[in-house]
Coordinates of C-alpha atoms and ligand atoms in Angstrom, one line a residue:
K482 CA -4.6 9.3 -4.0
P483 CA -8.3 9.2 -4.0
I484 CA -9.9 5.8 -3.1
V485 CA -12.9 4.5 -5.1
A486 CA -14.8 1.5 -3.6
I487 CA -17.0 -0.9 -5.6
V488 CA -20.0 -2.3 -3.7
G489 CA -22.6 -4.7 -5.1
R490 CA -24.4 -8.0 -4.7
P491 CA -22.6 -11.2 -5.8
N492 CA -22.6 -11.8 -9.6
V493 CA -23.5 -8.2 -10.6
G494 CA -20.0 -8.1 -12.2
K495 CA -17.8 -6.4 -9.6
S496 CA -14.7 -8.4 -10.4
T497 CA -15.1 -7.9 -14.1
F498 CA -15.5 -4.2 -13.6
F499 CA -12.6 -4.1 -11.2
N500 CA -10.3 -6.0 -13.5
Y501 CA -11.3 -3.7 -16.4
L502 CA -10.2 -0.7 -14.4
A503 CA -7.1 -2.4 -12.9
G504 CA -6.0 -3.7 -16.3
R505 CA -5.3 -0.2 -17.3
R506 CA -2.8 0.5 -14.6
I507 CA 0.9 0.6 -15.1
S508 CA 2.3 -2.3 -13.1
I509 CA 5.6 -2.6 -11.5
I510 CA 7.3 -5.9 -12.3
D511 CA 8.9 -7.4 -9.2
D512 CA 9.7 -10.8 -8.1
T513 CA 8.8 -10.3 -4.5
P514 CA 7.5 -13.6 -3.2
G515 CA 4.1 -13.8 -1.7
V516 CA 2.6 -10.7 -3.2
T517 CA -0.8 -11.3 -4.6
R518 CA -3.4 -8.8 -4.0
D519 CA -6.4 -11.0 -4.4
R520 CA -7.7 -8.6 -7.0
I521 CA -9.3 -6.5 -4.4
Y522 CA -6.9 -3.6 -4.4
A523 CA -5.3 -1.9 -7.4
E524 CA -4.3 1.3 -9.0
S525 CA -6.0 2.9 -11.9
E526 CA -6.0 6.3 -13.7
W527 CA -8.5 8.6 -15.3
R528 CA -7.8 11.9 -17.0
G529 CA -4.3 11.9 -15.7
R530 CA -5.3 11.3 -12.1
K531 CA -4.3 8.2 -10.3
F532 CA -6.7 6.6 -7.9
T533 CA -7.0 3.4 -5.9
I534 CA -9.9 1.0 -6.5
I535 CA -11.0 -1.5 -3.9
D536 CA -13.5 -4.3 -4.6
T537 CA -15.2 -4.6 -1.2
G538 CA -17.0 -7.8 -2.5
G539 CA -13.7 -9.6 -2.5
I540 CA -13.5 -9.4 1.3
E541 CA -15.2 -12.3 2.8
P542 CA -16.3 -12.0 6.4
N543 CA -14.8 -14.9 8.3
T544 CA -17.8 -15.1 10.6
D545 CA -21.0 -15.6 8.7
D546 CA -21.3 -16.2 5.0
Y547 CA -24.7 -14.7 4.6
I548 CA -24.9 -12.6 1.6
K549 CA -26.9 -9.9 3.4
Q550 CA -24.3 -9.6 6.1
Q551 CA -21.6 -9.4 3.6
M552 CA -23.3 -6.6 1.7
I553 CA -23.7 -4.6 4.8
Q554 CA -20.1 -5.2 5.6
Q555 CA -19.1 -4.0 2.1
A556 CA -21.1 -0.9 2.5
H557 CA -19.4 0.0 5.8
I558 CA -15.9 -0.7 4.5
A559 CA -16.7 1.5 1.5
I560 CA -18.0 4.3 3.7
D561 CA -15.1 4.0 6.0
M562 CA -12.3 3.9 3.4
A563 CA -13.4 5.5 0.1
H564 CA -13.7 9.0 -1.2
V565 CA -16.2 7.9 -3.9
I566 CA -18.4 4.8 -3.9
I567 CA -19.7 3.0 -7.0
M568 CA -22.7 0.9 -6.3
L569 CA -23.0 -1.8 -9.0
V570 CA -26.4 -3.3 -9.9
D571 CA -27.4 -5.8 -12.6
V572 CA -30.0 -4.9 -15.3
K573 CA -30.5 -8.6 -16.0
T574 CA -31.8 -9.4 -12.5
G575 CA -33.3 -6.0 -12.0
L576 CA -33.8 -4.2 -8.7
T577 CA -33.7 -6.4 -5.6
A578 CA -34.6 -5.9 -2.0
L579 CA -30.9 -6.3 -1.1
D580 CA -30.0 -3.5 -3.5
E581 CA -32.5 -1.2 -1.7
E582 CA -31.1 -2.1 1.7
V583 CA -27.5 -1.3 0.6
A584 CA -28.6 1.9 -1.1
N585 CA -30.3 2.9 2.2
I586 CA -27.0 2.5 4.1
L587 CA -25.0 4.3 1.4
R588 CA -27.4 7.2 1.1
K589 CA -27.1 8.0 4.8
A590 CA -23.3 8.2 4.6
D591 CA -21.6 11.5 3.9
K592 CA -19.9 10.1 0.8
P593 CA -20.6 10.5 -3.0
V594 CA -22.2 7.4 -4.4
L595 CA -22.7 6.7 -8.1
L596 CA -25.1 4.0 -9.3
A597 CA -23.8 1.9 -12.2
V598 CA -26.1 -0.5 -13.9
N599 CA -24.0 -3.3 -15.3
K600 CA -24.6 -5.8 -18.1
V601 CA -26.2 -3.2 -20.4
D602 CA -25.0 -4.3 -23.8
N603 CA -25.6 -1.0 -25.5
P604 CA -25.2 1.8 -22.9
G605 CA -25.8 4.4 -25.6
Q606 CA -29.4 3.1 -26.0
P607 CA -30.2 1.5 -22.6
P608 CA -33.3 -0.7 -22.3
A609 CA -36.3 0.7 -20.5
D610 CA -35.5 -1.8 -17.7
I611 CA -32.9 0.5 -16.3
Y612 CA -35.4 3.1 -15.2
E613 CA -36.6 1.2 -12.2
F614 CA -33.2 1.8 -10.7
Y615 CA -34.1 5.4 -10.3
N616 CA -36.3 4.2 -7.4
L617 CA -33.1 3.7 -5.4
G618 CA -33.0 7.5 -5.1
M619 CA -29.4 7.8 -5.9
G620 CA -29.7 10.4 -8.6
E621 CA -28.2 9.8 -12.1
I622 CA -27.7 6.2 -13.2
Y623 CA -24.8 5.1 -15.4
P624 CA -25.5 2.2 -17.7
I625 CA -22.3 0.2 -18.4
S626 CA -21.0 -3.1 -19.8
S627 CA -18.0 -4.2 -17.8
I628 CA -17.3 -7.1 -20.2
H629 CA -17.2 -4.9 -23.2
G630 CA -15.8 -1.9 -21.4
L631 CA -18.7 0.4 -22.5
G632 CA -20.2 3.4 -20.8
I633 CA -17.3 3.4 -18.3
G634 CA -15.8 6.7 -19.5
E635 CA -19.0 8.5 -18.6
L636 CA -19.0 6.8 -15.2
L637 CA -15.4 7.7 -14.5
D638 CA -16.0 11.3 -15.6
A639 CA -18.6 11.5 -12.9
V640 CA -16.3 9.7 -10.4
Y641 CA -13.6 12.2 -11.3
E642 CA -15.8 15.1 -10.5
H643 CA -16.2 13.8 -6.9
F644 CA -12.5 13.3 -6.3
P645 CA -11.3 15.5 -3.4
S646 CA -9.1 18.3 -4.7
A647 CA -5.3 17.8 -4.6
E648 CA -5.4 20.4 -1.9
E649 CA -7.8 18.5 0.3
L650 CA -5.8 15.4 -0.1
S651 CA -2.5 17.2 0.4
E652 CA -0.7 16.0 3.4
D653 CA 1.5 17.8 6.0
E654 CA 4.6 17.9 3.8
D655 CA 7.0 18.6 6.7
A656 CA 5.9 15.7 8.8
I657 CA 7.3 12.2 8.2
K658 CA 4.4 9.9 7.5
V659 CA 4.6 6.5 9.3
A660 CA 2.4 3.5 8.6
V661 CA 2.4 1.0 11.5
I662 CA 1.4 -2.3 9.8
G663 CA 1.1 -5.9 10.7
R664 CA -1.3 -8.7 11.5
P665 CA -4.0 -8.2 14.1
N666 CA -2.6 -8.7 17.7
V667 CA 1.0 -8.1 16.9
G668 CA 0.8 -5.0 19.1
K669 CA 0.2 -2.1 16.7
S670 CA -2.1 -0.3 19.0
S671 CA 0.1 -1.1 22.1
I672 CA 3.1 0.4 20.4
I673 CA 1.3 3.5 19.2
N674 CA -0.2 4.1 22.6
R675 CA 3.1 3.6 24.2
I676 CA 4.8 6.1 22.0
L677 CA 2.0 8.7 22.3
G678 CA 1.9 8.2 26.0
E679 CA 5.5 9.2 26.5
E680 CA 6.0 12.7 27.8
R681 CA 8.5 13.7 25.1
V682 CA 5.7 13.2 22.6
I683 CA 3.3 16.1 21.9
V684 CA 0.1 15.0 20.2
S685 CA -1.3 17.8 18.2
D686 CA -4.8 18.2 16.8
I687 CA -4.0 19.8 13.5
P688 CA -7.4 20.5 12.1
G689 CA -7.6 19.2 8.6
T690 CA -9.6 17.4 6.0
T691 CA -11.9 14.5 6.8
R692 CA -9.3 12.0 5.8
D693 CA -6.9 13.6 8.4
A694 CA -9.2 12.6 11.2
I695 CA -8.0 9.0 10.8
D696 CA -4.3 10.1 11.3
T697 CA -2.5 11.0 14.5
H698 CA -0.2 14.0 14.3
F699 CA 2.5 14.4 16.9
E700 CA 5.9 15.8 17.6
V701 CA 9.0 14.3 19.1
N702 CA 12.0 16.5 19.9
G703 CA 10.6 19.2 17.7
K704 CA 10.2 17.0 14.7
R705 CA 6.8 16.3 13.2
Y706 CA 5.4 12.9 12.5
V707 CA 2.1 11.4 11.4
F708 CA 0.9 7.9 12.2
I709 CA -1.3 7.1 9.2
D710 CA -4.8 5.6 9.6
T711 CA -4.7 5.1 13.3
A712 CA -8.5 5.2 13.4
G713 CA -9.0 1.5 13.3
I714 CA -5.9 0.8 15.3
R715 CA -6.4 3.0 18.3
R716 CA -10.1 2.4 18.7
Q717 CA -10.7 0.1 21.6
S718 CA -13.3 -2.2 20.2
R719 CA -12.1 -3.0 16.8
V720 CA -15.1 -4.8 15.4
D721 CA -14.2 -4.1 11.8
D722 CA -10.6 -5.1 12.1
E723 CA -11.6 -8.5 13.3
I724 CA -11.9 -9.3 9.6
E725 CA -8.4 -10.1 8.6
K726 CA -8.6 -9.3 4.9
Y727 CA -10.0 -5.9 5.7
S728 CA -7.2 -5.1 8.0
V729 CA -4.8 -6.1 5.2
L730 CA -6.7 -3.7 2.9
R731 CA -6.2 -0.9 5.3
S732 CA -2.6 -1.7 5.6
W733 CA -2.2 -1.4 1.9
A734 CA -3.9 2.0 1.8
A735 CA -1.7 3.2 4.7
V736 CA 1.5 2.0 3.0
D737 CA 0.5 3.9 -0.1
R738 CA 0.5 7.2 1.8
A739 CA 3.5 6.4 4.0
D740 CA 7.1 7.6 3.9
V741 CA 8.3 5.0 6.4
C742 CA 6.6 1.6 7.3
L743 CA 7.0 0.0 10.6
I744 CA 6.4 -3.7 9.8
M745 CA 5.5 -5.3 13.1
L746 CA 6.0 -8.9 13.9
D747 CA 5.1 -10.9 17.0
A748 CA 8.4 -12.2 18.5
R749 CA 6.6 -15.5 19.4
D750 CA 5.5 -16.2 15.9
G751 CA 8.4 -15.2 13.8
V752 CA 7.6 -14.3 10.2
T753 CA 4.3 -15.7 9.1
E754 CA 2.9 -15.9 5.6
Q755 CA 0.7 -12.9 6.2
D756 CA 3.6 -10.9 7.5
T757 CA 5.4 -11.7 4.2
R758 CA 2.5 -10.4 2.2
I759 CA 2.3 -7.2 4.2
A760 CA 6.0 -6.6 4.0
G761 CA 6.0 -7.5 0.4
Y762 CA 3.6 -4.8 -0.4
A763 CA 5.7 -2.1 1.3
H764 CA 8.7 -3.4 -0.7
E765 CA 6.8 -3.4 -3.9
Q766 CA 5.6 0.1 -3.4
G767 CA 9.2 1.3 -2.8
K768 CA 8.7 2.3 0.8
A769 CA 11.4 2.7 3.4
S770 CA 10.8 0.1 6.1
I771 CA 11.8 -0.9 9.6
I772 CA 11.1 -4.4 10.8
V773 CA 9.9 -4.2 14.4
V774 CA 9.9 -7.4 16.4
N775 CA 7.5 -6.8 19.2
K776 CA 6.8 -8.7 22.5
W777 CA 10.5 -9.3 22.9
D778 CA 9.8 -9.5 26.7
L779 CA 8.1 -12.8 26.1
V780 CA 11.0 -14.5 24.4
E781 CA 13.3 -16.5 26.6
K782 CA 16.8 -15.4 26.0
Q783 CA 20.2 -16.9 26.1
T784 CA 23.5 -15.6 24.7
G785 CA 23.1 -15.0 21.0
T786 CA 19.3 -15.3 20.9
L787 CA 18.9 -11.8 19.5
E788 CA 21.5 -12.3 16.8
E789 CA 20.1 -15.6 15.8
Y790 CA 16.6 -14.2 15.6
R791 CA 17.8 -11.3 13.5
K792 CA 19.4 -13.7 11.1
K793 CA 16.3 -15.8 10.8
V794 CA 14.0 -12.8 10.1
G795 CA 16.6 -11.6 7.6
Q796 CA 16.3 -14.9 5.8
D797 CA 12.6 -15.1 5.9
L798 CA 12.2 -11.6 4.5
E799 CA 15.2 -11.9 2.2
Y800 CA 14.0 -9.4 -0.4
M801 CA 14.0 -6.8 2.4
N802 CA 17.5 -7.3 3.5
Y803 CA 18.0 -3.5 3.5
A804 CA 15.5 -3.0 6.4
P805 CA 16.9 -2.6 9.9
I806 CA 15.4 -5.0 12.5
V807 CA 14.7 -3.8 15.9
F808 CA 13.5 -5.7 19.0
V809 CA 11.1 -4.0 21.2
S810 CA 8.5 -4.5 23.9
A811 CA 5.4 -2.3 23.8
K812 CA 4.7 -3.6 27.3
T813 CA 8.0 -2.7 29.0
G814 CA 8.9 0.1 26.6
Q815 CA 12.2 -1.5 25.8
R816 CA 14.0 0.2 22.9
V817 CA 10.8 1.9 21.8
H818 CA 12.6 5.3 21.9
R819 CA 15.0 3.8 19.3
L820 CA 12.3 3.8 16.7
F821 CA 12.5 7.5 16.1
E822 CA 16.2 7.5 15.5
L823 CA 15.6 4.7 13.0
I824 CA 12.6 6.4 11.4
D825 CA 14.6 9.6 10.8
Y826 CA 17.5 7.6 9.6
V827 CA 15.8 5.5 7.0
F828 CA 13.8 8.5 5.8
D829 CA 17.1 10.4 5.2
Q830 CA 18.6 7.3 3.6
A831 CA 15.6 7.0 1.2
S832 CA 16.0 10.7 0.4
L833 CA 19.7 10.6 -0.6
R834 CA 20.7 12.1 -3.9
I835 CA 24.0 11.0 -5.4
Q836 CA 25.7 13.2 -8.0
T837 CA 26.0 11.7 -11.4
G838 CA 29.8 12.0 -11.5
V839 CA 30.2 10.2 -8.2
L840 CA 27.7 7.6 -9.2
N841 CA 29.4 6.7 -12.4
D842 CA 32.8 6.5 -10.8
V843 CA 31.3 3.8 -8.6
L844 CA 29.6 2.2 -11.6
N845 CA 32.8 2.0 -13.6
E846 CA 34.6 0.5 -10.7
A847 CA 31.9 -2.1 -10.2
I848 CA 32.0 -3.0 -13.9
A849 CA 35.7 -3.4 -13.8
M850 CA 35.4 -5.7 -10.8
V851 CA 32.7 -8.0 -12.2
Q852 CA 32.1 -8.2 -15.9
P853 CA 28.5 -7.6 -17.0
P854 CA 26.7 -10.6 -18.4
S855 CA 26.6 -11.6 -22.0
D856 CA 24.4 -13.7 -24.2
K857 CA 25.2 -15.4 -27.6
G858 CA 28.5 -13.6 -27.8
K859 CA 27.0 -10.2 -27.1
R860 CA 28.0 -8.5 -23.9
L861 CA 26.0 -6.0 -21.9
K862 CA 27.5 -2.5 -22.0
I863 CA 26.4 0.0 -19.4
Y864 CA 27.3 3.5 -20.6
Y865 CA 26.3 5.4 -17.6
M866 CA 23.6 5.8 -14.9
T867 CA 21.8 8.7 -13.3
Q868 CA 19.5 9.1 -10.3
T869 CA 16.0 10.1 -11.3
G870 CA 14.3 10.2 -8.0
I871 CA 14.2 9.7 -4.3
R872 CA 11.9 7.8 -1.9
P873 CA 12.7 5.3 -3.2
P874 CA 16.1 6.2 -4.8
S875 CA 15.5 5.5 -8.4
F876 CA 18.1 5.2 -11.2
V877 CA 18.2 4.9 -14.9
L878 CA 20.9 2.8 -16.5
F879 CA 21.7 3.4 -20.1
V880 CA 22.8 0.3 -21.9
N881 CA 23.4 -1.2 -25.4
D882 CA 20.8 -3.9 -25.0
A883 CA 18.3 -4.1 -22.2
E884 CA 17.7 -7.8 -22.8
L885 CA 21.2 -8.6 -21.6
M886 CA 20.6 -7.2 -18.1
H887 CA 20.4 -9.9 -15.6
Y888 CA 18.6 -10.0 -12.3
S889 CA 21.7 -11.1 -10.5
Y890 CA 23.8 -8.4 -12.1
E891 CA 21.2 -5.8 -11.1
R892 CA 21.4 -7.1 -7.6
Y893 CA 25.2 -6.8 -7.6
L894 CA 25.0 -3.2 -8.8
K895 CA 22.4 -2.4 -6.1
N896 CA 24.6 -4.0 -3.4
T897 CA 27.5 -1.9 -4.7
L898 CA 25.5 1.2 -4.4
R899 CA 24.5 0.2 -0.9
S900 CA 28.1 -0.4 0.2
N901 CA 29.2 2.9 -1.2
F902 CA 26.3 5.2 -0.3
G903 CA 24.1 3.4 2.3
F904 CA 20.5 3.6 1.2
E905 CA 19.7 1.6 4.4
G906 CA 16.1 0.8 5.0
T907 CA 14.9 1.6 1.4
P908 CA 14.5 -0.4 -1.8
I909 CA 16.4 0.8 -4.8
W910 CA 14.7 1.0 -8.2
F911 CA 16.4 0.5 -11.5
T912 CA 15.2 1.3 -15.0
V913 CA 17.2 -0.1 -17.8
R914 CA 17.1 1.9 -21.0
E915 CA 18.7 1.4 -24.4
K916 CA 20.7 4.1 -25.9
G917 CA 21.3 4.0 -29.6
Ligands
GDP1198 P1 -2.8 -4.9 17.4 O1 -4.0 -5.7 16.9 O2 -1.7 -5.1 16.4 O3 -3.1 -3.4 17.5 O4 -2.4 -5.5 18.8 P2 -2.6 -4.9 20.3 O5 -1.8 -3.7 20.5 O6 -4.1 -4.8 20.5 O7 -2.0 -6.1 21.1 C1 -2.5 -7.4 21.1 C2 -2.2 -8.1 22.5 O8 -0.8 -8.2 22.7 C3 -2.7 -7.3 23.7 O9 -3.2 -8.2 24.6 C4 -1.5 -6.6 24.2 O10 -1.5 -6.3 25.6 C5 -0.4 -7.6 23.9 N1 0.9 -7.0 23.7 C6 1.2 -6.0 22.8 N2 2.5 -5.7 22.8 C7 3.1 -6.5 23.8 C8 4.4 -6.6 24.3 O11 5.4 -6.0 23.8 N3 4.6 -7.6 25.2 C9 3.6 -8.3 25.7 N4 3.9 -9.2 26.6 N5 2.4 -8.2 25.2 C10 2.1 -7.3 24.3

């Protein structure tokens, strides 16, 4: 999916613009705890093409609060992550020195930048004031009103023209795409370097698109894998990644492209709130996941330590109880080789297809064991179910009345599917549909 970044001074209307675009997205309802995206990362769609929007203004540097520094930061994040950049300015305040400075940075980058002039009430007949923005030397300008949603179609048409072709975005289909995600300092780069440093691993330099440069392609035992977005991770001085929110943002973008997520925890800290957020996003996006507890060498062990730890992590990440948990040390290399068996395993599990006949035998048995819920004398009837997709395994259940379906009954059915077919490491998605 193409990534579009919004850059602009405070108060030019970035959030309004962002929310307008994000409001059009189809959202997946989920009750995952701890998942809020701070309205800085969302999906949108134009002319049938999905794209990701990021509001770089929502990321506050945790060092200095100076607006200028924040603006420069925004510009760099946009250049780093986005395929297309929208620079937003404000017709009411007019052109400022800061706008010029940001424009200078953006112009030098090798990325398409579109200049949108916000707060124009009637974009069809823009006021003469907007012409001064041509001085920024960014070519065409797009007058818009984010509040009223005007002029945005023309802007998005232009954005669309700059999207990389599906071909350019296309990934190595035969390789398993792995996102290594987690808080700063949990050991992401250590584990990646440990893996790539092993002799069984052949790191290849598949020439590809620009986006590919951020990924690491490699081979283990003749099978191909890609570590997604290792640019920030493998770099030694990770100035940008010092900023926590930005690293979360990168994690989200990596998750979107991944087949399998390695959710890394620091054994000394257990599951922190930020870990929950990161894991929650992988869950919400339907990705197969493995929970990797790193720095296991630093934990003092007695009999049962590992099992107790496993139980605790399982409780803290309850909604992810399908994910295997593995205890490793990037430092000593302990159990690191196990990761590839697990990656292959959860990938295969997430790719399982169950025949409709077999599926419905299991469904009928489950219904016979535990009666479906009822409300006001009306009982839920599930006529049949069918699998509609993989990664994640997705199913449609045809019922008499969708309102009668209960979260707890859904969970019961999912557990039944798991105990019959596995689906280890992957979320399962249900859609409940009424059949007349
Ligand atoms: P990242 O920010 O997630 O990429 O984390 P790094 O890989 O840079 O690791 C952060 C720090 O933890 C570094 O000082 C590493 O040497 C250390 N570290 C990483 N993995 C382990 C481990 O398994 N055991 C121990 N003892 N230290 C580790």
